[in-house]
Amino acid sequence: MQQRNSSAPSSGRSKFPAYCLHARSGRAYVTIAGRQVSLGEYGSPESRDEYDRVIAEWLASGRPRDASNGQIGLSVNELILAFLGHADKRYRKRSGERCGERTSEYEYLRVSLRELKRLYGLTAADEFKPSHLEAVRDSMIRSGLARTGVNGRISRIVRMFKWGVGKGQIDPMTHHALSQVLPLQPFETDAQETDPVKPVLDEHVDPIAPHVSRQIWAMVKVQRLTGMRPGEVCRMRTGAIDRTQKVWIYSLDDHKTAHRGHSRVVPIGPKAQAILKPWLRDDPNEFLFSPAEAEKERRKAQRAARKTKVQPSQRKARTSPGKRRPRDHYRVDAYCKAIKRACAKAGVPQWSPNQLRHAAATEIQKLHGIEAASIILGHRSLTVTQIYAERNEARAIDVASQYG
């Protein structure tokens, strides 16, 4: 759908590119030198003024018929496409069992750029102004995104323009101007504020035991004792655990800060060892906690509790292809959902696996100090790691032998 500018002649072919409506976004645009230029909200005075400005520049440049002869540069859509191509290569795991897979940062970038593409994809990238960035931010706020999430997405958008400067595709002044947009401060706008993650209370953890599988309950107890991240407990393998010493050492080559050159080891004390021993596998590469095994156990329990005979049609249904088969290890989202469902059944406030990590940190800090808690949880800077690496690992082992 398109509408001619009211200033254009009413009869005959217009001498000027038309003022048009982009149906999907509801925004006005004009096609200049073979490229669409976004003008703003369709029908608004601002979009009309922008149309007049673009047309004036087009006339001043001699009415170029193609982008190569005119001043219309790379569009925001084209910049996004090029940047995501770069990100697809850059943000991949470099080692470990998932070497070559995309990291979560790629998905964060793709989601962060979605609103920019919707609102200003047709705009020339060098014409993208701080006011446009603020408009994208306001749209994110209206969608219900929390303040910290908005700041993170805006930061990634600005990072894309910085990358464009490095590639010679964007005017450095464009990035400089965008970088002056300050991040949102608490309660400065209508953006939601997220509550800080707090430790989960033991009285909210124990009641869920009857409502989760043996695998999930073992993961909960191990995470509570060791302070592991949810993803770390989900991907435990026998071969990654050194059991030659009194305190076991769980070494991870694929973890949150691996791309920064950090190592990550989790000391496992006697209490956590007792929980893990029944789950150790003969195959060192097999995952300790398997949702496929949990599903088999659930079905077996259902059959044992059944009071009527299984009908022939039901036998046939079990052998036919049905739902997707369970994985060989838990994903973090599945782990979280299992706990969420169990909390509802147990009638306790909902909590997440990350709160188990915070609970462990709080307890360790109370008993051994903040430095010990930081070491156990793997929080460190590169400088501290280089200076205190050996002393920290020894300290972590000592703490684990007493606590977990």
CSV table of C-alpha atoms in Angstrom, one decimal:
chain,number,residue,atom,x,y,z
A,1,MET,CA,0.0,0.0,0.0
A,2,GLN,CA,1.3,3.5,-0.8
A,3,GLN,CA,0.1,7.0,-0.8
A,4,ARG,CA,1.4,9.9,-2.8
A,5,ASN,CA,2.7,13.0,-1.0
A,6,SER,CA,0.1,15.7,-1.0
A,7,SER,CA,2.6,18.2,-2.4
A,8,ALA,CA,3.0,16.1,-5.5
A,9,PRO,CA,1.0,17.0,-8.6
A,10,SER,CA,-2.5,15.5,-8.6
A,11,SER,CA,-2.5,14.5,-12.3
A,12,GLY,CA,0.1,12.9,-14.5
A,13,ARG,CA,3.2,11.1,-13.2
A,14,SER,CA,4.8,12.6,-10.1
A,15,LYS,CA,8.1,14.3,-10.5
A,16,PHE,CA,9.1,13.2,-6.9
A,17,PRO,CA,9.4,9.8,-5.2
A,18,ALA,CA,6.2,9.0,-3.5
A,19,TYR,CA,5.4,9.2,0.3
A,20,CYS,CA,4.5,5.5,1.0
A,21,LEU,CA,3.1,3.3,3.8
A,22,HIS,CA,5.1,0.2,4.9
A,23,ALA,CA,2.1,-2.0,5.7
A,24,ARG,CA,3.8,-4.3,8.2
A,25,SER,CA,5.4,-1.7,10.4
A,26,GLY,CA,2.9,1.2,9.9
A,27,ARG,CA,5.7,3.5,9.1
A,28,ALA,CA,6.2,5.9,6.2
A,29,TYR,CA,9.0,5.5,3.7
A,30,VAL,CA,10.2,6.9,0.4
A,31,THR,CA,12.3,5.1,-2.2
A,32,ILE,CA,15.3,7.2,-3.2
A,33,ALA,CA,17.9,6.0,-5.7
A,34,GLY,CA,16.5,2.5,-5.5
A,35,ARG,CA,16.6,2.3,-1.7
A,36,GLN,CA,13.8,2.7,0.8
A,37,VAL,CA,14.3,5.4,3.5
A,38,SER,CA,12.2,5.3,6.6
A,39,LEU,CA,10.5,8.5,7.6
A,40,GLY,CA,8.7,7.8,10.8
A,41,GLU,CA,5.1,7.1,11.8
A,42,TYR,CA,2.9,7.2,8.7
A,43,GLY,CA,0.8,10.4,8.5
A,44,SER,CA,2.6,12.2,11.3
A,45,PRO,CA,3.9,15.7,10.8
A,46,GLU,CA,7.4,14.5,11.7
A,47,SER,CA,7.3,12.0,8.9
A,48,ARG,CA,6.2,14.7,6.4
A,49,ASP,CA,9.0,16.9,7.5
A,50,GLU,CA,11.5,14.1,7.1
A,51,TYR,CA,10.1,13.4,3.6
A,52,ASP,CA,10.7,17.0,2.7
A,53,ARG,CA,14.2,16.9,4.0
A,54,VAL,CA,15.1,13.7,2.1
A,55,ILE,CA,13.6,15.0,-1.1
A,56,ALA,CA,15.5,18.3,-0.7
A,57,GLU,CA,18.8,16.3,-0.3
A,58,TRP,CA,17.9,14.2,-3.3
A,59,LEU,CA,17.3,17.2,-5.4
A,60,ALA,CA,20.5,18.9,-4.2
A,61,SER,CA,22.5,15.8,-5.2
A,62,GLY,CA,21.2,16.0,-8.8
A,63,ARG,CA,18.4,13.4,-8.6
A,64,PRO,CA,20.6,10.3,-8.7
A,65,ARG,CA,18.8,7.2,-10.1
A,66,ASP,CA,20.9,4.6,-8.2
A,67,ALA,CA,22.6,4.5,-4.8
A,68,SER,CA,26.1,4.4,-6.3
A,69,ASN,CA,25.8,7.9,-7.6
A,70,GLY,CA,23.8,9.4,-4.7
A,71,GLN,CA,24.4,9.9,-1.0
A,72,ILE,CA,22.2,7.1,0.2
A,73,GLY,CA,24.4,4.7,2.1
A,74,LEU,CA,24.1,1.4,3.8
A,75,SER,CA,20.6,0.8,5.3
A,76,VAL,CA,20.1,-0.4,8.8
A,77,ASN,CA,18.8,-3.7,7.5
A,78,GLU,CA,22.0,-4.3,5.5
A,79,LEU,CA,24.1,-3.4,8.5
A,80,ILE,CA,22.2,-5.9,10.7
A,81,LEU,CA,22.6,-8.6,8.1
A,82,ALA,CA,26.4,-8.0,7.8
A,83,PHE,CA,26.8,-7.8,11.6
A,84,LEU,CA,25.0,-11.0,12.3
A,85,GLY,CA,27.1,-12.7,9.7
A,86,HIS,CA,30.2,-11.5,11.6
A,87,ALA,CA,28.6,-12.6,14.9
A,88,ASP,CA,27.7,-16.0,13.6
A,89,LYS,CA,31.5,-16.7,13.2
A,90,ARG,CA,32.7,-14.8,16.3
A,91,TYR,CA,30.3,-16.1,18.9
A,92,ARG,CA,31.0,-19.8,18.8
A,93,LYS,CA,32.4,-22.2,21.4
A,94,ARG,CA,36.1,-22.8,20.8
A,95,SER,CA,36.6,-25.9,22.9
A,96,GLY,CA,34.8,-28.6,24.8
A,97,GLU,CA,32.1,-31.0,23.8
A,98,ARG,CA,30.0,-28.3,22.1
A,99,CYS,CA,32.9,-26.8,20.1
A,100,GLY,CA,31.6,-25.0,17.1
A,101,GLU,CA,28.1,-24.4,18.5
A,102,ARG,CA,26.8,-20.8,18.7
A,103,THR,CA,27.1,-19.2,22.1
A,104,SER,CA,24.1,-17.6,23.8
A,105,GLU,CA,25.4,-14.1,22.8
A,106,TYR,CA,24.5,-14.7,19.2
A,107,GLU,CA,20.8,-15.2,20.2
A,108,TYR,CA,21.0,-12.1,22.5
A,109,LEU,CA,22.2,-10.0,19.6
A,110,ARG,CA,19.6,-11.3,17.2
A,111,VAL,CA,16.8,-10.6,19.7
A,112,SER,CA,18.3,-7.2,20.6
A,113,LEU,CA,18.3,-6.1,16.9
A,114,ARG,CA,14.7,-7.2,16.2
A,115,GLU,CA,13.0,-4.0,17.3
A,116,LEU,CA,15.6,-1.8,15.5
A,117,LYS,CA,14.9,-3.8,12.3
A,118,ARG,CA,11.1,-3.4,12.7
A,119,LEU,CA,11.2,0.4,13.3
A,120,TYR,CA,14.2,1.6,11.3
A,121,GLY,CA,15.3,-1.2,9.0
A,122,LEU,CA,14.8,0.9,5.9
A,123,THR,CA,16.7,3.9,7.3
A,124,ALA,CA,20.1,4.7,6.0
A,125,ALA,CA,22.5,3.6,8.8
A,126,ASP,CA,24.4,6.9,8.8
A,127,GLU,CA,21.1,8.7,9.2
A,128,PHE,CA,20.2,6.8,12.4
A,129,LYS,CA,20.3,9.3,15.2
A,130,PRO,CA,20.2,9.2,19.0
A,131,SER,CA,16.5,10.2,18.9
A,132,HIS,CA,15.9,7.1,16.8
A,133,LEU,CA,17.7,5.0,19.3
A,134,GLU,CA,15.6,6.4,22.1
A,135,ALA,CA,12.5,5.6,20.1
A,136,VAL,CA,13.6,2.0,19.8
A,137,ARG,CA,14.3,2.0,23.6
A,138,ASP,CA,10.8,3.5,24.3
A,139,SER,CA,9.2,0.7,22.2
A,140,MET,CA,11.1,-1.9,24.2
A,141,ILE,CA,9.9,-0.3,27.4
A,142,ARG,CA,6.3,-0.4,26.2
A,143,SER,CA,6.6,-4.1,25.4
A,144,GLY,CA,7.2,-4.8,29.1
A,145,LEU,CA,10.9,-5.5,29.0
A,146,ALA,CA,12.7,-4.8,32.2
A,147,ARG,CA,15.1,-1.9,32.5
A,148,THR,CA,18.3,-4.0,32.7
A,149,GLY,CA,17.1,-5.9,29.6
A,150,VAL,CA,16.5,-2.7,27.7
A,151,ASN,CA,19.9,-1.4,28.6
A,152,GLY,CA,21.5,-4.6,27.5
A,153,ARG,CA,19.7,-4.6,24.1
A,154,ILE,CA,20.5,-0.9,23.5
A,155,SER,CA,24.2,-1.5,24.3
A,156,ARG,CA,24.3,-4.3,21.7
A,157,ILE,CA,22.7,-2.0,19.0
A,158,VAL,CA,25.4,0.6,19.7
A,159,ARG,CA,28.0,-2.2,19.5
A,160,MET,CA,26.8,-3.1,16.0
A,161,PHE,CA,27.4,0.5,14.9
A,162,LYS,CA,30.9,0.5,16.4
A,163,TRP,CA,31.6,-2.7,14.4
A,164,GLY,CA,30.3,-0.9,11.3
A,165,VAL,CA,32.8,1.9,11.9
A,166,GLY,CA,35.6,-0.6,12.1
A,167,LYS,CA,34.6,-2.0,8.8
A,168,GLY,CA,34.5,1.4,7.1
A,169,GLN,CA,30.7,1.1,6.6
A,170,ILE,CA,29.5,3.7,9.1
A,171,ASP,CA,30.5,7.3,9.7
A,172,PRO,CA,32.4,7.4,13.1
A,173,MET,CA,30.3,10.4,14.1
A,174,THR,CA,27.2,8.2,13.9
A,175,HIS,CA,28.5,5.8,16.5
A,176,HIS,CA,29.9,8.6,18.6
A,177,ALA,CA,26.5,10.2,18.7
A,178,LEU,CA,24.7,7.0,19.6
A,179,SER,CA,27.2,6.2,22.3
A,180,GLN,CA,26.1,9.4,24.1
A,181,VAL,CA,22.7,7.9,24.9
A,182,LEU,CA,22.9,7.2,28.6
A,183,PRO,CA,21.6,3.9,30.0
A,184,LEU,CA,18.4,4.0,32.0
A,185,GLN,CA,18.7,4.4,35.7
A,186,PRO,CA,16.4,2.8,38.3
A,187,PHE,CA,12.9,4.3,38.3
A,188,GLU,CA,13.9,6.9,35.7
A,189,THR,CA,11.2,5.6,33.3
A,190,ASP,CA,8.2,3.3,33.3
A,191,ALA,CA,10.5,0.3,32.6
A,192,GLN,CA,10.0,-2.6,35.0
A,193,GLU,CA,12.5,-3.1,37.7
A,194,THR,CA,13.6,-6.7,38.4
A,195,ASP,CA,13.9,-8.0,41.9
A,196,PRO,CA,17.4,-9.1,42.9
A,197,VAL,CA,18.0,-12.9,43.0
A,198,LYS,CA,17.8,-14.0,46.6
A,199,PRO,CA,18.8,-17.2,48.3
A,200,VAL,CA,16.1,-19.8,48.4
A,201,LEU,CA,15.1,-20.9,51.9
A,202,ASP,CA,15.5,-24.6,52.9
A,203,GLU,CA,11.8,-24.7,53.9
A,204,HIS,CA,10.9,-24.0,50.3
A,205,VAL,CA,13.3,-26.5,48.8
A,206,ASP,CA,12.6,-29.7,50.8
A,207,PRO,CA,8.8,-29.9,50.1
A,208,ILE,CA,9.4,-30.3,46.3
A,209,ALA,CA,11.2,-33.7,46.7
A,210,PRO,CA,8.1,-35.9,46.3
A,211,HIS,CA,7.1,-33.9,43.1
A,212,VAL,CA,10.3,-34.2,41.1
A,213,SER,CA,12.2,-37.2,39.6
A,214,ARG,CA,15.2,-38.7,41.4
A,215,GLN,CA,17.5,-37.1,38.9
A,216,ILE,CA,16.1,-33.6,39.5
A,217,TRP,CA,16.2,-34.0,43.3
A,218,ALA,CA,19.8,-35.1,43.2
A,219,MET,CA,20.7,-32.1,41.0
A,220,VAL,CA,19.0,-29.8,43.4
A,221,LYS,CA,21.0,-31.2,46.4
A,222,VAL,CA,24.3,-31.2,44.6
A,223,GLN,CA,23.8,-27.6,43.4
A,224,ARG,CA,22.8,-26.5,46.9
A,225,LEU,CA,26.0,-27.9,48.3
A,226,THR,CA,28.5,-26.9,45.6
A,227,GLY,CA,27.1,-23.6,44.3
A,228,MET,CA,27.3,-24.7,40.7
A,229,ARG,CA,25.6,-22.9,37.9
A,230,PRO,CA,22.4,-24.7,36.7
A,231,GLY,CA,24.1,-25.5,33.4
A,232,GLU,CA,27.1,-26.9,35.1
A,233,VAL,CA,25.1,-29.5,37.1
A,234,CYS,CA,23.0,-30.3,34.1
A,235,ARG,CA,26.0,-31.4,32.0
A,236,MET,CA,28.0,-33.3,34.6
A,237,ARG,CA,29.9,-36.4,33.3
A,238,THR,CA,31.9,-39.0,35.1
A,239,GLY,CA,34.9,-38.3,33.0
A,240,ALA,CA,35.0,-34.7,34.1
A,241,ILE,CA,35.3,-35.5,37.8
A,242,ASP,CA,38.7,-36.2,39.3
A,243,ARG,CA,38.1,-38.6,42.2
A,244,THR,CA,41.7,-39.4,43.1
A,245,GLN,CA,41.8,-37.0,46.1
A,246,LYS,CA,39.6,-36.6,49.2
A,247,VAL,CA,37.9,-33.7,47.6
A,248,TRP,CA,36.8,-34.4,44.1
A,249,ILE,CA,37.4,-31.8,41.4
A,250,TYR,CA,34.9,-31.3,38.6
A,251,SER,CA,36.7,-29.6,35.7
A,252,LEU,CA,34.7,-27.7,33.0
A,253,ASP,CA,36.1,-26.8,29.6
A,254,ASP,CA,32.8,-25.4,28.4
A,255,HIS,CA,31.5,-22.8,30.9
A,256,LYS,CA,30.2,-19.3,31.1
A,257,THR,CA,33.6,-17.5,31.1
A,258,ALA,CA,35.6,-19.9,29.0
A,259,HIS,CA,35.8,-17.4,26.1
A,260,ARG,CA,37.6,-15.0,28.5
A,261,GLY,CA,40.4,-17.5,29.1
A,262,HIS,CA,39.1,-18.4,32.6
A,263,SER,CA,39.4,-21.9,34.0
A,264,ARG,CA,36.5,-23.4,36.0
A,265,VAL,CA,36.8,-26.1,38.6
A,266,VAL,CA,34.2,-27.1,41.2
A,267,PRO,CA,35.5,-28.8,44.3
A,268,ILE,CA,33.1,-31.5,45.5
A,269,GLY,CA,33.1,-32.3,49.2
A,270,PRO,CA,32.0,-35.5,51.1
A,271,LYS,CA,28.3,-34.6,51.3
A,272,ALA,CA,28.0,-33.9,47.6
A,273,GLN,CA,30.1,-37.0,46.8
A,274,ALA,CA,27.6,-39.2,48.7
A,275,ILE,CA,24.8,-37.9,46.5
A,276,LEU,CA,26.7,-38.3,43.2
A,277,LYS,CA,28.1,-41.8,43.8
A,278,PRO,CA,25.0,-43.7,42.7
A,279,TRP,CA,24.9,-41.6,39.5
A,280,LEU,CA,28.5,-42.3,38.3
A,281,ARG,CA,28.6,-44.1,35.0
A,282,ASP,CA,30.9,-46.7,33.5
A,283,ASP,CA,31.1,-44.6,30.3
A,284,PRO,CA,33.1,-41.5,31.2
A,285,ASN,CA,31.4,-39.5,28.5
A,286,GLU,CA,27.8,-40.3,29.6
A,287,PHE,CA,25.8,-37.7,31.4
A,288,LEU,CA,25.1,-38.3,35.1
A,289,PHE,CA,21.5,-37.1,35.0
A,290,SER,CA,19.4,-38.3,32.1
A,291,PRO,CA,15.8,-37.1,31.5
A,292,ALA,CA,15.4,-40.3,29.3
A,293,GLU,CA,16.0,-42.4,32.4
A,294,ALA,CA,13.7,-40.3,34.4
A,295,GLU,CA,10.9,-40.8,31.9
A,296,LYS,CA,11.5,-44.6,31.9
A,297,GLU,CA,11.2,-44.6,35.7
A,298,ARG,CA,8.1,-42.5,35.6
A,299,ARG,CA,6.4,-44.9,33.1
A,300,LYS,CA,7.4,-47.9,35.1
A,301,ALA,CA,5.9,-46.4,38.3
A,302,GLN,CA,2.7,-45.7,36.3
A,303,ARG,CA,2.5,-49.3,35.1
A,304,ALA,CA,3.1,-50.6,38.7
A,305,ALA,CA,0.3,-48.5,40.1
A,306,ARG,CA,-2.2,-49.4,37.3
A,307,LYS,CA,-5.3,-51.2,38.5
A,308,THR,CA,-6.7,-52.2,35.1
A,309,LYS,CA,-5.1,-54.2,32.2
A,310,VAL,CA,-3.4,-52.4,29.4
A,311,GLN,CA,-5.7,-52.4,26.3
A,312,PRO,CA,-4.3,-53.5,22.9
A,313,SER,CA,-4.8,-50.0,21.5
A,314,GLN,CA,-2.7,-48.6,24.3
A,315,ARG,CA,0.1,-51.1,23.6
A,316,LYS,CA,0.1,-50.1,20.0
A,317,ALA,CA,0.2,-46.4,20.9
A,318,ARG,CA,3.3,-47.0,23.0
A,319,THR,CA,5.2,-48.4,20.0
A,320,SER,CA,4.1,-45.8,17.6
A,321,PRO,CA,6.1,-42.6,17.0
A,322,GLY,CA,4.8,-39.9,19.5
A,323,LYS,CA,6.4,-37.0,21.2
A,324,ARG,CA,10.0,-36.1,20.8
A,325,ARG,CA,12.2,-38.5,22.8
A,326,PRO,CA,13.8,-37.1,26.0
A,327,ARG,CA,17.4,-35.9,25.7
A,328,ASP,CA,20.4,-37.6,27.2
A,329,HIS,CA,20.9,-34.7,29.5
A,330,TYR,CA,18.8,-31.9,31.0
A,331,ARG,CA,18.6,-28.5,29.5
A,332,VAL,CA,18.6,-25.6,31.9
A,333,ASP,CA,15.1,-24.5,30.9
A,334,ALA,CA,13.8,-28.1,31.5
A,335,TYR,CA,15.4,-28.1,34.9
A,336,CYS,CA,13.8,-24.8,35.7
A,337,LYS,CA,10.4,-25.9,34.5
A,338,ALA,CA,10.5,-29.1,36.6
A,339,ILE,CA,11.2,-27.1,39.7
A,340,LYS,CA,8.5,-24.6,38.9
A,341,ARG,CA,5.9,-27.3,38.5
A,342,ALA,CA,7.1,-29.0,41.7
A,343,CYS,CA,6.8,-25.7,43.7
A,344,ALA,CA,3.2,-25.3,42.5
A,345,LYS,CA,2.3,-28.9,43.5
A,346,ALA,CA,4.0,-28.5,46.9
A,347,GLY,CA,2.3,-25.2,47.6
A,348,VAL,CA,5.6,-23.3,48.2
A,349,PRO,CA,6.7,-20.0,46.6
A,350,GLN,CA,8.3,-20.5,43.2
A,351,TRP,CA,12.1,-20.4,43.1
A,352,SER,CA,14.8,-21.0,40.4
A,353,PRO,CA,18.0,-23.1,40.4
A,354,ASN,CA,20.0,-19.9,40.4
A,355,GLN,CA,18.7,-19.3,43.9
A,356,LEU,CA,20.3,-22.5,45.1
A,357,ARG,CA,23.6,-21.0,43.9
A,358,HIS,CA,22.9,-17.8,45.9
A,359,ALA,CA,22.0,-19.9,49.0
A,360,ALA,CA,25.3,-21.7,48.8
A,361,ALA,CA,27.2,-18.5,48.4
A,362,THR,CA,25.4,-17.0,51.4
A,363,GLU,CA,26.2,-19.9,53.6
A,364,ILE,CA,29.8,-20.2,52.5
A,365,GLN,CA,30.3,-16.4,53.0
A,366,LYS,CA,28.8,-16.7,56.5
A,367,LEU,CA,31.2,-19.6,57.5
A,368,HIS,CA,34.4,-18.7,55.5
A,369,GLY,CA,34.2,-15.1,54.3
A,370,ILE,CA,33.4,-13.4,51.0
A,371,GLU,CA,36.6,-14.3,49.3
A,372,ALA,CA,36.0,-18.1,49.8
A,373,ALA,CA,32.4,-17.7,48.5
A,374,SER,CA,33.8,-15.9,45.4
A,375,ILE,CA,36.3,-18.6,44.7
A,376,ILE,CA,33.8,-21.5,45.1
A,377,LEU,CA,31.3,-19.8,42.8
A,378,GLY,CA,34.0,-19.0,40.1
A,379,HIS,CA,33.6,-15.2,40.3
A,380,ARG,CA,37.0,-13.6,39.4
A,381,SER,CA,38.7,-11.0,37.2
A,382,LEU,CA,41.6,-11.9,35.0
A,383,THR,CA,44.0,-9.9,37.2
A,384,VAL,CA,43.0,-11.7,40.4
A,385,THR,CA,43.1,-15.1,38.6
A,386,GLN,CA,46.6,-14.5,37.4
A,387,ILE,CA,47.8,-13.4,40.9
A,388,TYR,CA,45.9,-15.8,43.2
A,389,ALA,CA,45.0,-18.8,41.0
A,390,GLU,CA,47.0,-21.4,43.0
A,391,ARG,CA,46.1,-20.1,46.4
A,392,ASN,CA,42.5,-19.8,45.4
A,393,GLU,CA,42.2,-23.4,44.3
A,394,ALA,CA,43.7,-24.7,47.5
A,395,ARG,CA,41.4,-22.5,49.5
A,396,ALA,CA,38.4,-23.7,47.5
A,397,ILE,CA,39.3,-27.3,48.2
A,398,ASP,CA,39.6,-26.6,51.9
A,399,VAL,CA,36.2,-25.0,52.0
A,400,ALA,CA,34.6,-27.8,50.0
A,401,SER,CA,36.0,-30.4,52.4
A,402,GLN,CA,34.2,-28.7,55.3
A,403,TYR,CA,31.0,-27.5,53.6
A,404,GLY,CA,30.0,-29.6,50.6
